[in-house]
Every structure is written in C-alpha cells, then in structure tokens.
PDB file of C-alpha atoms in Angstrom:
ATOM      1  CA  UNK L   1     -33.028 -57.764  34.755  1.00  0.00           C
ATOM      2  CA  UNK L   2     -33.136 -60.862  36.951  1.00  0.00           C
ATOM      3  CA  UNK L   3     -34.601 -61.644  40.362  1.00  0.00           C
ATOM      4  CA  UNK L   4     -33.116 -64.648  42.127  1.00  0.00           C
ATOM      5  CA  UNK L   5     -32.191 -66.086  45.523  1.00  0.00           C
ATOM      6  CA  UNK L   6     -28.512 -66.415  46.389  1.00  0.00           C
ATOM      7  CA  UNK L   7     -27.119 -67.348  49.798  1.00  0.00           C
ATOM      8  CA  UNK L   8     -30.638 -67.246  51.227  1.00  0.00           C
ATOM      9  CA  UNK L   9     -31.469 -63.643  50.271  1.00  0.00           C
ATOM     10  CA  UNK L  10     -33.156 -62.022  47.298  1.00  0.00           C
ATOM     11  CA  UNK L  11     -30.953 -60.441  44.634  1.00  0.00           C
ATOM     12  CA  UNK L  12     -31.703 -58.340  41.580  1.00  0.00           C
ATOM     13  CA  UNK L  13     -29.296 -57.864  38.709  1.00  0.00           C
ATOM     14  CA  UNK L  14     -29.901 -55.421  35.864  1.00  0.00           C
ATOM     15  CA  UNK L  15     -28.162 -53.803  32.910  1.00  0.00           C
ATOM     16  CA  UNK L  16     -29.260 -50.736  30.925  1.00  0.00           C
ATOM     17  CA  UNK L  17     -29.487 -52.756  27.674  1.00  0.00           C
ATOM     18  CA  UNK L  18     -29.283 -56.483  26.895  1.00  0.00           C
ATOM     19  CA  UNK L  19     -25.636 -56.127  25.881  1.00  0.00           C
ATOM     20  CA  UNK L  20     -24.701 -53.077  27.934  1.00  0.00           C
ATOM     21  CA  UNK L  21     -22.175 -52.678  30.680  1.00  0.00           C
ATOM     22  CA  UNK L  22     -22.481 -50.773  33.932  1.00  0.00           C
ATOM     23  CA  UNK L  23     -24.896 -53.167  35.551  1.00  0.00           C
ATOM     24  CA  UNK L  24     -26.294 -52.845  39.061  1.00  0.00           C
ATOM     25  CA  UNK L  25     -26.787 -55.663  41.586  1.00  0.00           C
ATOM     26  CA  UNK L  26     -29.047 -55.284  44.617  1.00  0.00           C
ATOM     27  CA  UNK L  27     -28.700 -57.740  47.506  1.00  0.00           C
ATOM     28  CA  UNK L  28     -31.526 -57.936  50.014  1.00  0.00           C
ATOM     29  CA  UNK L  29     -30.928 -58.247  53.740  1.00  0.00           C
ATOM     30  CA  UNK L  30     -33.964 -60.339  54.692  1.00  0.00           C
ATOM     31  CA  UNK L  31     -33.653 -64.150  54.563  1.00  0.00           C
ATOM     32  CA  UNK L  32     -36.124 -65.676  52.079  1.00  0.00           C
ATOM     33  CA  UNK L  33     -35.061 -69.340  51.986  1.00  0.00           C
ATOM     34  CA  UNK L  34     -37.529 -70.227  54.704  1.00  0.00           C
ATOM     35  CA  UNK L  35     -40.120 -72.292  52.799  1.00  0.00           C
ATOM     36  CA  UNK L  36     -42.679 -69.458  52.887  1.00  0.00           C
ATOM     37  CA  UNK L  37     -44.213 -67.434  50.047  1.00  0.00           C
ATOM     38  CA  UNK L  38     -42.718 -63.948  49.596  1.00  0.00           C
ATOM     39  CA  UNK L  39     -43.774 -61.018  47.425  1.00  0.00           C
ATOM     40  CA  UNK L  40     -40.826 -59.374  45.628  1.00  0.00           C
ATOM     41  CA  UNK L  41     -40.882 -56.142  43.613  1.00  0.00           C
ATOM     42  CA  UNK L  42     -38.043 -54.518  41.689  1.00  0.00           C
ATOM     43  CA  UNK L  43     -38.506 -50.802  40.918  1.00  0.00           C
ATOM     44  CA  UNK L  44     -36.243 -49.206  38.326  1.00  0.00           C
ATOM     45  CA  UNK L  45     -36.904 -45.472  38.711  1.00  0.00           C
ATOM     46  CA  UNK L  46     -35.115 -43.996  35.704  1.00  0.00           C
ATOM     47  CA  UNK L  47     -36.031 -40.313  36.305  1.00  0.00           C
ATOM     48  CA  UNK L  48     -34.636 -40.575  39.860  1.00  0.00           C
ATOM     49  CA  UNK L  49     -31.733 -42.843  38.756  1.00  0.00           C
ATOM     50  CA  UNK L  50     -32.565 -45.248  41.586  1.00  0.00           C
ATOM     51  CA  UNK L  51     -33.231 -48.992  41.819  1.00  0.00           C
ATOM     52  CA  UNK L  52     -35.195 -50.379  44.759  1.00  0.00           C
ATOM     53  CA  UNK L  53     -35.931 -53.937  45.816  1.00  0.00           C
ATOM     54  CA  UNK L  54     -38.992 -54.527  48.006  1.00  0.00           C
ATOM     55  CA  UNK L  55     -39.745 -57.735  49.885  1.00  0.00           C
ATOM     56  CA  UNK L  56     -43.164 -58.350  51.406  1.00  0.00           C
ATOM     57  CA  UNK L  57     -44.003 -54.641  51.038  1.00  0.00           C
ATOM     58  CA  UNK L  58     -40.868 -53.305  52.754  1.00  0.00           C
ATOM     59  CA  UNK L  59     -37.746 -51.808  51.185  1.00  0.00           C
ATOM     60  CA  UNK L  60     -35.009 -54.457  51.345  1.00  0.00           C
ATOM     61  CA  UNK L  61     -32.251 -52.889  49.184  1.00  0.00           C
ATOM     62  CA  UNK L  62     -31.601 -49.841  47.006  1.00  0.00           C
ATOM     63  CA  UNK L  63     -28.830 -48.461  44.845  1.00  0.00           C
ATOM     64  CA  UNK L  64     -28.235 -45.523  42.504  1.00  0.00           C
ATOM     65  CA  UNK L  65     -28.290 -46.140  38.752  1.00  0.00           C
ATOM     66  CA  UNK L  66     -25.485 -44.813  36.555  1.00  0.00           C
ATOM     67  CA  UNK L  67     -26.279 -41.666  34.554  1.00  0.00           C
ATOM     68  CA  UNK L  68     -27.721 -42.253  31.088  1.00  0.00           C
ATOM     69  CA  UNK L  69     -29.655 -45.340  32.185  1.00  0.00           C
ATOM     70  CA  UNK L  70     -32.483 -46.394  29.845  1.00  0.00           C
ATOM     71  CA  UNK L  71     -34.664 -49.461  29.401  1.00  0.00           C
ATOM     72  CA  UNK L  72     -34.118 -51.029  25.979  1.00  0.00           C
ATOM     73  CA  UNK L  73     -34.799 -54.327  24.263  1.00  0.00           C
ATOM     74  CA  UNK L  74     -31.607 -54.091  22.231  1.00  0.00           C
ATOM     75  CA  UNK L  75     -32.992 -52.396  19.127  1.00  0.00           C
ATOM     76  CA  UNK L  76     -31.295 -49.120  20.162  1.00  0.00           C
ATOM     77  CA  UNK L  77     -34.637 -47.411  20.793  1.00  0.00           C
ATOM     78  CA  UNK L  78     -35.551 -46.445  24.359  1.00  0.00           C
ATOM     79  CA  UNK L  79     -38.831 -48.076  25.325  1.00  0.00           C
ATOM     80  CA  UNK L  80     -41.056 -48.075  28.415  1.00  0.00           C
ATOM     81  CA  UNK L  81     -41.560 -51.208  30.471  1.00  0.00           C
ATOM     82  CA  UNK L  82     -45.243 -52.075  30.352  1.00  0.00           C
ATOM     83  CA  UNK L  83     -46.701 -54.869  32.467  1.00  0.00           C
TER      84      UNK L  83
END
C-alpha cells in the first residue's frame, strides 16, 4: 500500500499482494497541500471488505475491497499487519 499526495489531495493505493492485481485506489476530498501538518490513517478492514482513508480524524474516502482480499508479503502465506 502507498499513501501519497496527488493534485493536492491525499491518495491511498493498495493491492492484495505485492504482485497481485485488483488493486484499490482511494482519493480524498480534502485539500492537504496547504503547508500544515495532517494526520492520515489508512484502514484496510478485511473482514468487512472495506478500505477507509481518514484525514485529521475524519473519514475522507472509502471503497469496497474485492472478495478474497488478504494481506500478504509475497510468500503466499496470509499474514496479519502488525504495527
């Protein structure tokens, strides 16, 4: 997954595996290229098959995930994301 700013708004791009297809892109609605600090959070809710992008504590974008989505590091074993 990637978080980045494009055209002044926050975007998130993700794929189910490093080499998988069927990726999802979320595009926020709130301008962030304003010289201020912003807090961004990307939630990938696999049980609910939903991706959500939060900016400064508020939901800024969301999208459904394709069925069969799993987090993987490419070794073909499903693994949790631990921070």
